[in-house]
mmCIF file with all atom_site columns, C-alpha atoms and ligand atoms in Angstrom:
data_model
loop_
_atom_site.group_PDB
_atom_site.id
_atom_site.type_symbol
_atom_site.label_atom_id
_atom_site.label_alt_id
_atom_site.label_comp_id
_atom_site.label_asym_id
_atom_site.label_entity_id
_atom_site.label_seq_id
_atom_site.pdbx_PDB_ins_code
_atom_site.Cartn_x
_atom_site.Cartn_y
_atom_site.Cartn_z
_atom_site.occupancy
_atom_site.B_iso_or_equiv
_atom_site.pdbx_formal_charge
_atom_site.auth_seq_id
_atom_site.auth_comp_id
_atom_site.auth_asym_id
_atom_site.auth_atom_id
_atom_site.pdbx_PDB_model_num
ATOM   1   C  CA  . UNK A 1 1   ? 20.991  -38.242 -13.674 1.00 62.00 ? 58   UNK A CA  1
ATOM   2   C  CA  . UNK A 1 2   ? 17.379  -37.084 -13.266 1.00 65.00 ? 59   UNK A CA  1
ATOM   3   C  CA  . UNK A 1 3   ? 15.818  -36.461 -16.512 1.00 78.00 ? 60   UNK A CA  1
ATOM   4   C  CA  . UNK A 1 4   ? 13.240  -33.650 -14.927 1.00 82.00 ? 61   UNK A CA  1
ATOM   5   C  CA  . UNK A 1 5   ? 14.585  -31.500 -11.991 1.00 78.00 ? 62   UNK A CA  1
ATOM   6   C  CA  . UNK A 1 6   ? 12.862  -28.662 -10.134 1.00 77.00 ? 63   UNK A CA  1
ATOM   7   C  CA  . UNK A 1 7   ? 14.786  -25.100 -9.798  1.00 74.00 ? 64   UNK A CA  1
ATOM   8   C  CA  . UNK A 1 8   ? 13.400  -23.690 -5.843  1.00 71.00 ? 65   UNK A CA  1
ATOM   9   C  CA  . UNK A 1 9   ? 14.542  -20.788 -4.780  1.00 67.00 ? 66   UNK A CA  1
ATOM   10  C  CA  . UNK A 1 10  ? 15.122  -17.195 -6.824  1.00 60.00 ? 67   UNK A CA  1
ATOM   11  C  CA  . UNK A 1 11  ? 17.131  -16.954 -9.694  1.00 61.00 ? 68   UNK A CA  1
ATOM   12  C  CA  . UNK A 1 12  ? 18.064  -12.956 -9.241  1.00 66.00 ? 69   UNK A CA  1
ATOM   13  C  CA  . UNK A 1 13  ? 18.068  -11.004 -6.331  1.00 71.00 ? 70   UNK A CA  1
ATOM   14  C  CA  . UNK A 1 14  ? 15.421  -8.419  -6.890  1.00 78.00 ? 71   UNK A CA  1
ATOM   15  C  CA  . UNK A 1 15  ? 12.559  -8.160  -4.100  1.00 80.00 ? 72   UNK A CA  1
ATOM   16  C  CA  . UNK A 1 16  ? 9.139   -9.250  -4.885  1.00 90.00 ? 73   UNK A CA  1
ATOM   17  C  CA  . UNK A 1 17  ? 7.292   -6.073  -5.420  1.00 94.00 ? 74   UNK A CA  1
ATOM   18  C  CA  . UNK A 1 18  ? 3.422   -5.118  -5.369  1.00 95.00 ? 75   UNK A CA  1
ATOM   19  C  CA  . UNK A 1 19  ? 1.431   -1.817  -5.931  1.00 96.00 ? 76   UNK A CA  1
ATOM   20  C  CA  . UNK A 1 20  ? -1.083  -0.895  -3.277  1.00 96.00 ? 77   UNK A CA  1
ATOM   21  C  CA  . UNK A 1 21  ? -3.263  2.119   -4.184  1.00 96.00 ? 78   UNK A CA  1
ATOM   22  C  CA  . UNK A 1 22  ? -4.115  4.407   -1.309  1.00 96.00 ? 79   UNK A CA  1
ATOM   23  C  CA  . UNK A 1 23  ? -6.774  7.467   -0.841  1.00 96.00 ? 80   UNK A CA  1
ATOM   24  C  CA  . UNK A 1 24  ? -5.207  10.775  -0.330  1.00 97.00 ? 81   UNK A CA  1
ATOM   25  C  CA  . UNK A 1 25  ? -7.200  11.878  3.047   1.00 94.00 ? 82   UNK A CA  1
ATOM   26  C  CA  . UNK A 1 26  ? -6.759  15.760  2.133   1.00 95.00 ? 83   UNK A CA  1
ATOM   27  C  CA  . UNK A 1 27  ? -7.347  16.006  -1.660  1.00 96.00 ? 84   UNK A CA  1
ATOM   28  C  CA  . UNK A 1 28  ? -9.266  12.093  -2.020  1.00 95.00 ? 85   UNK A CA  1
ATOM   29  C  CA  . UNK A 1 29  ? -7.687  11.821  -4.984  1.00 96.00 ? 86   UNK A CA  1
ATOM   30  C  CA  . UNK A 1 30  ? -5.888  7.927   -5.452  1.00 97.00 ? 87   UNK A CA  1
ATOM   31  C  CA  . UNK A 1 31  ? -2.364  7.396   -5.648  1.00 97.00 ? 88   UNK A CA  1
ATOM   32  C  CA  . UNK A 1 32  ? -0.508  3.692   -5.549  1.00 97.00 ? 89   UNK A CA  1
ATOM   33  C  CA  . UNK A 1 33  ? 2.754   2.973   -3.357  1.00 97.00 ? 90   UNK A CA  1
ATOM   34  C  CA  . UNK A 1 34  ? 5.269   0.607   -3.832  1.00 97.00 ? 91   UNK A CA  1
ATOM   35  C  CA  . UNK A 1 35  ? 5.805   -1.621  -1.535  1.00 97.00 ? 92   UNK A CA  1
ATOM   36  C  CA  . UNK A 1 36  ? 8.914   -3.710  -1.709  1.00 96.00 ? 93   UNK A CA  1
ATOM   37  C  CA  . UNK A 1 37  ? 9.633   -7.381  0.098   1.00 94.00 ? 94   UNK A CA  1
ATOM   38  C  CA  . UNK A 1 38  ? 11.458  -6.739  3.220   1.00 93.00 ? 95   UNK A CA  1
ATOM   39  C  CA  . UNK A 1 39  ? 11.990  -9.707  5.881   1.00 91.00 ? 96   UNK A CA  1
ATOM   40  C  CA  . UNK A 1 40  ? 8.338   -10.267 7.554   1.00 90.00 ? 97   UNK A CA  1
ATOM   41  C  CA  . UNK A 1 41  ? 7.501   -7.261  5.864   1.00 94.00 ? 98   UNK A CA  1
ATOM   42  C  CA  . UNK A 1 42  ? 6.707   -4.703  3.528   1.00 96.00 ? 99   UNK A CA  1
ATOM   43  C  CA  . UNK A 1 43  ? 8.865   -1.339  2.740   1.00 96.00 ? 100  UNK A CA  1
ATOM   44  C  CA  . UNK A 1 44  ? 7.187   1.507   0.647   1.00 97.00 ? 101  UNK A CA  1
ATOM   45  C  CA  . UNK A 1 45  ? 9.596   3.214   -1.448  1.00 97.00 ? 102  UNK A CA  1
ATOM   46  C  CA  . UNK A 1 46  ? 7.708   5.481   -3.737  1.00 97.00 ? 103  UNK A CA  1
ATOM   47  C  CA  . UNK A 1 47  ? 4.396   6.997   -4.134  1.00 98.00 ? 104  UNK A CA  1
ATOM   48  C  CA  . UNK A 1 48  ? 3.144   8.739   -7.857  1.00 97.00 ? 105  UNK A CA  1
ATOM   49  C  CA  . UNK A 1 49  ? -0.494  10.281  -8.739  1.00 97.00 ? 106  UNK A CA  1
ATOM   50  C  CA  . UNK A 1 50  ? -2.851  6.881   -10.769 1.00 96.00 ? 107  UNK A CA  1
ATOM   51  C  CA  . UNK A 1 51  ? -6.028  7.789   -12.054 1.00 95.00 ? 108  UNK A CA  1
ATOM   52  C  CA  . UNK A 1 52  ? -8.816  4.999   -11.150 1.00 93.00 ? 109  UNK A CA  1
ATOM   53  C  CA  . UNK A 1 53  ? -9.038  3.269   -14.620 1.00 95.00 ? 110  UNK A CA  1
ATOM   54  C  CA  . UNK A 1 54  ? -5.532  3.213   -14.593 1.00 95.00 ? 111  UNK A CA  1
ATOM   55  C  CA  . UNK A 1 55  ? -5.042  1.419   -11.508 1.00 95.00 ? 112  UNK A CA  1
ATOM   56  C  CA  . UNK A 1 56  ? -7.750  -0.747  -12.094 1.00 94.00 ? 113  UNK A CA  1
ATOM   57  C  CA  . UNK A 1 57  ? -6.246  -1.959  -15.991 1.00 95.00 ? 114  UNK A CA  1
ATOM   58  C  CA  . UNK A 1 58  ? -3.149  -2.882  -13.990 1.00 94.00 ? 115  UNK A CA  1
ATOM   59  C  CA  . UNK A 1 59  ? -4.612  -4.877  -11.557 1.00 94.00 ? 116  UNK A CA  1
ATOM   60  C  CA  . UNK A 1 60  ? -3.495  -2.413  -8.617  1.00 94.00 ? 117  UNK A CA  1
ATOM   61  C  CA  . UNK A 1 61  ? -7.049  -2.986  -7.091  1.00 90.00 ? 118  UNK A CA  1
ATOM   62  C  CA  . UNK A 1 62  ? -6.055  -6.448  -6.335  1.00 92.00 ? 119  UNK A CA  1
ATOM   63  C  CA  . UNK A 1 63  ? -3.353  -5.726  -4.605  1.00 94.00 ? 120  UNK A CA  1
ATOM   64  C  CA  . UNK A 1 64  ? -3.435  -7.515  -0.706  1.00 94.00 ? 121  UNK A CA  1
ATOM   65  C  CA  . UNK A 1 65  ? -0.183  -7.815  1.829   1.00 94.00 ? 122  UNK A CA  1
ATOM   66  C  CA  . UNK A 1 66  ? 0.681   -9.490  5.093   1.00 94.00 ? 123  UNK A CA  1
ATOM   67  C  CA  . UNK A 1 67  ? 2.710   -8.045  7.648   1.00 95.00 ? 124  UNK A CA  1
ATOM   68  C  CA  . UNK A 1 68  ? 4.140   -4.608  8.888   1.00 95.00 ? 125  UNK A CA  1
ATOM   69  C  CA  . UNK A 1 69  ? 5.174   -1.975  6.834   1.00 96.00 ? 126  UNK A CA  1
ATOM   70  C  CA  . UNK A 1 70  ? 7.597   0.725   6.987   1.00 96.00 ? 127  UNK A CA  1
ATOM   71  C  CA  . UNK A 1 71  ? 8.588   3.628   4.590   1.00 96.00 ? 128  UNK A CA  1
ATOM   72  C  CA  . UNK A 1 72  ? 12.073  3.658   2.728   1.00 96.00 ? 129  UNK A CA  1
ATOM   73  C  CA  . UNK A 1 73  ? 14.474  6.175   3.317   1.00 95.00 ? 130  UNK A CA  1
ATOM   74  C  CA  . UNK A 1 74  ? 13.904  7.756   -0.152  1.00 95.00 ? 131  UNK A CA  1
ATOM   75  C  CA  . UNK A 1 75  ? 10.302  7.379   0.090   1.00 97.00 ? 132  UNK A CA  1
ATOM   76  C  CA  . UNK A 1 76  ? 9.045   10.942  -1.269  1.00 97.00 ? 133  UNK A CA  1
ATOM   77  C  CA  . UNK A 1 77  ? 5.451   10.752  0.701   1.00 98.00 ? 134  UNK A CA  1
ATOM   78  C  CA  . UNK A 1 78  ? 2.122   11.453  -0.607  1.00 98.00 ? 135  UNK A CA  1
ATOM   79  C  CA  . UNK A 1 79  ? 2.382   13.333  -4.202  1.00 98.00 ? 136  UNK A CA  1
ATOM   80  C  CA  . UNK A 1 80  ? -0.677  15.378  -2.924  1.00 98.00 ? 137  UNK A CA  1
ATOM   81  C  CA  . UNK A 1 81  ? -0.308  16.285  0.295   1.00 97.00 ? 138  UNK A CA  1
ATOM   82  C  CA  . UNK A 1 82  ? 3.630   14.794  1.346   1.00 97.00 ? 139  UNK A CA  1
ATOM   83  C  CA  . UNK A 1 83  ? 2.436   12.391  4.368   1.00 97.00 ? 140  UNK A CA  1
ATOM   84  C  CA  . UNK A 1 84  ? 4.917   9.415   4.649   1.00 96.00 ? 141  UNK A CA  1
ATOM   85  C  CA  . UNK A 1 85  ? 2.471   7.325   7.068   1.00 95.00 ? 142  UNK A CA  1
ATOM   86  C  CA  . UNK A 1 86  ? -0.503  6.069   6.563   1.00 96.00 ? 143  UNK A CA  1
ATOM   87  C  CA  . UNK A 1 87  ? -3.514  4.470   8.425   1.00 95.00 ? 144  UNK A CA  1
ATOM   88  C  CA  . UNK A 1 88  ? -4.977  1.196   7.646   1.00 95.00 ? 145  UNK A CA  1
ATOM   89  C  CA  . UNK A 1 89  ? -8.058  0.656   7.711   1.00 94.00 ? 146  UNK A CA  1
ATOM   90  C  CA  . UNK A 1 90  ? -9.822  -2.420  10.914  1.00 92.00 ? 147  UNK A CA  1
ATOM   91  C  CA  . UNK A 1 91  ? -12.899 -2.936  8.271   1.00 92.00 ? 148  UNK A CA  1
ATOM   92  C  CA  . UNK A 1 92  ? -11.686 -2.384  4.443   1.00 94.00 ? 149  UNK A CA  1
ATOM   93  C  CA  . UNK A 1 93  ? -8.229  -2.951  5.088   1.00 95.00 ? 150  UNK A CA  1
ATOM   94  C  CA  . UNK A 1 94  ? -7.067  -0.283  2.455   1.00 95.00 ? 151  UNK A CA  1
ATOM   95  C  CA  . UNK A 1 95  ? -4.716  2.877   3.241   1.00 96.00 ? 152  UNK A CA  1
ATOM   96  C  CA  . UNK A 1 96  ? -5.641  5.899   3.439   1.00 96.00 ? 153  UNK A CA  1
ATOM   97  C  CA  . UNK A 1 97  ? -2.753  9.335   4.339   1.00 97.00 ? 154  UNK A CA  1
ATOM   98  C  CA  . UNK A 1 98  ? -2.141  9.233   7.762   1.00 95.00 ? 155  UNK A CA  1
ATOM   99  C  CA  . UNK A 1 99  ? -4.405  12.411  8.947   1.00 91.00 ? 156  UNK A CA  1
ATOM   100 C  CA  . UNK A 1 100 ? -5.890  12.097  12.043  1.00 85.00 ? 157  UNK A CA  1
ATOM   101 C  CA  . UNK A 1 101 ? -7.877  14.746  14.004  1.00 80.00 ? 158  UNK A CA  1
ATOM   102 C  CA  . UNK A 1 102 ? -8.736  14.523  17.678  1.00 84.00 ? 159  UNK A CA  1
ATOM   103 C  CA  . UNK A 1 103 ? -8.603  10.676  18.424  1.00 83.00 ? 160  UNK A CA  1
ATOM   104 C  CA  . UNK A 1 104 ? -10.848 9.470   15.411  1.00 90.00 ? 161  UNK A CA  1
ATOM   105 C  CA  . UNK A 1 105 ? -10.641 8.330   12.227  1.00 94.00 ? 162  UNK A CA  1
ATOM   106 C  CA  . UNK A 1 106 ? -12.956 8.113   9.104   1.00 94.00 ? 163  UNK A CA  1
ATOM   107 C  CA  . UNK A 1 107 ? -12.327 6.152   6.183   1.00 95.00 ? 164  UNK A CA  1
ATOM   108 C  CA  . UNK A 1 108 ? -12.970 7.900   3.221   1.00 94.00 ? 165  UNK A CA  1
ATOM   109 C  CA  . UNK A 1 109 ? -13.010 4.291   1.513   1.00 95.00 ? 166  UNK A CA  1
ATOM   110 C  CA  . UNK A 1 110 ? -15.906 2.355   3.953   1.00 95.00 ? 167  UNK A CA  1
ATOM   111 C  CA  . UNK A 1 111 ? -17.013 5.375   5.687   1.00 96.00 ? 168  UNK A CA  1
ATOM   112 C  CA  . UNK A 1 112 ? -15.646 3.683   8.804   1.00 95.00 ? 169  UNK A CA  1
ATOM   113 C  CA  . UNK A 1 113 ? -15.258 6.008   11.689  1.00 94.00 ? 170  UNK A CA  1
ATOM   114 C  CA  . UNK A 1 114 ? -13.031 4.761   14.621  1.00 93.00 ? 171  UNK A CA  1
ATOM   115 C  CA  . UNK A 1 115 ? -10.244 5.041   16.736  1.00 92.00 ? 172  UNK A CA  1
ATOM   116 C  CA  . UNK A 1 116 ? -6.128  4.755   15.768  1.00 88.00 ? 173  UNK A CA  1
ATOM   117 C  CA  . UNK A 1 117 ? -4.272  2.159   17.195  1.00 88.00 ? 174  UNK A CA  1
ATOM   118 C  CA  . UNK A 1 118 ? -0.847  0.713   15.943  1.00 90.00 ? 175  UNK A CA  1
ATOM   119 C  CA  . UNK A 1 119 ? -1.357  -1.457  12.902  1.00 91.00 ? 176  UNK A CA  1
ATOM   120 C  CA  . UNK A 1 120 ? 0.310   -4.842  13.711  1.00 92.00 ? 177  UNK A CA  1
ATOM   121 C  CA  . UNK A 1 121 ? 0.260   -6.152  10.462  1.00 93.00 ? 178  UNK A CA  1
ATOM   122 C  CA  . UNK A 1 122 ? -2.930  -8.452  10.114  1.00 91.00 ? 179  UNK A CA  1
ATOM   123 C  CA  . UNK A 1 123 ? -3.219  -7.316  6.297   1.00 93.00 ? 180  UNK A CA  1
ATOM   124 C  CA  . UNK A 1 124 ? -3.507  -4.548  3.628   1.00 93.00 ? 181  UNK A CA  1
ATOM   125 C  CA  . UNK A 1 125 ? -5.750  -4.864  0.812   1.00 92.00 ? 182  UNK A CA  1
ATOM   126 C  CA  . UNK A 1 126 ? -6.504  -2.632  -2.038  1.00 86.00 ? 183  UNK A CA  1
ATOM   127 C  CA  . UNK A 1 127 ? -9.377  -4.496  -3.753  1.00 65.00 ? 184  UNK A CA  1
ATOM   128 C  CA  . UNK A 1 128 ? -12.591 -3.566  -4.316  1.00 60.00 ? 185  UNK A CA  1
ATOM   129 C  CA  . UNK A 1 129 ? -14.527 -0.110  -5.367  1.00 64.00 ? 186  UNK A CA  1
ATOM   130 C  CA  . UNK A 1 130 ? -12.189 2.602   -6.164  1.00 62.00 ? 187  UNK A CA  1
ATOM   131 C  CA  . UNK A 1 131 ? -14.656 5.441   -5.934  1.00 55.00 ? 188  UNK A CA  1
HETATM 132 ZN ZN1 . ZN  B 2 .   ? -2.082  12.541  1.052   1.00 93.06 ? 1657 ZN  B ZN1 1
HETATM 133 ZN ZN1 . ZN  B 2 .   ? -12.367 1.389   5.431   1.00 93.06 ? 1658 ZN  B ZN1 1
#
């Protein structure tokens, strides 16, 4: 009988879960999404308005994922303006409503202007300035 042993795996069966916080590309005002553990990747199940301090007390500004994500069934959209995709961002990484005019892109995060091509998962990240 060992006298120390190691537990490995997950005691309950609830999916690890993170809060990403994304910039509303018609109103620019911040909301965070829910993303929940699912295989390889990430689903986003629901979406409510967080003011900046707010997400920043909680650590939501830290917030960084690998892999594709996809939007849950029940997943309500943007509380501002009801988009369920969005658009990652090559340079910052962080999400921004899924707008797109023409063929470009600007992110209203890094001021990055560019084309859309499919995301294929290289990494989300919510860090850094909020403003
Ligand atoms: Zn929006
Ligand atoms: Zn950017």
């Amino acid at each position: 009988m060992k006298e120390t042993s190691e537990l490995t795996g997950r005691a309950s069966n609830t999916p690890e879960a993170k809060i990403a916080i994304c910039k509303c590309k018609e109103s620019k005002k911040l909301y965070g999404v829910r993303f929940e553990k699912d295989g390889d990747g990430w689903k986003y199940t629901w979406a409510f308005p967080i003011k900046e301090d707010v997400a920043r007390r909680e650590g939501y500004d830290t917030t960084t994922m690998v892999g594709m994500i996809h939007p849950d069934e029940e997943y309500p959209g943007c509380p501002y303006c009801g988009r369920r995709t969005f658009v990652v961002c090559g340079d910052c990484h962080k999400l921004s409503c899924n707008i797109v005019v023409g063929n470009t892109f600007t992110c209203d995060w890094c001021g990055m202007t560019g084309t859309i091509s499919d995301y294929e998962g290289e990494g989300i990240s919510s860090g850094g300035d909020l403003g």
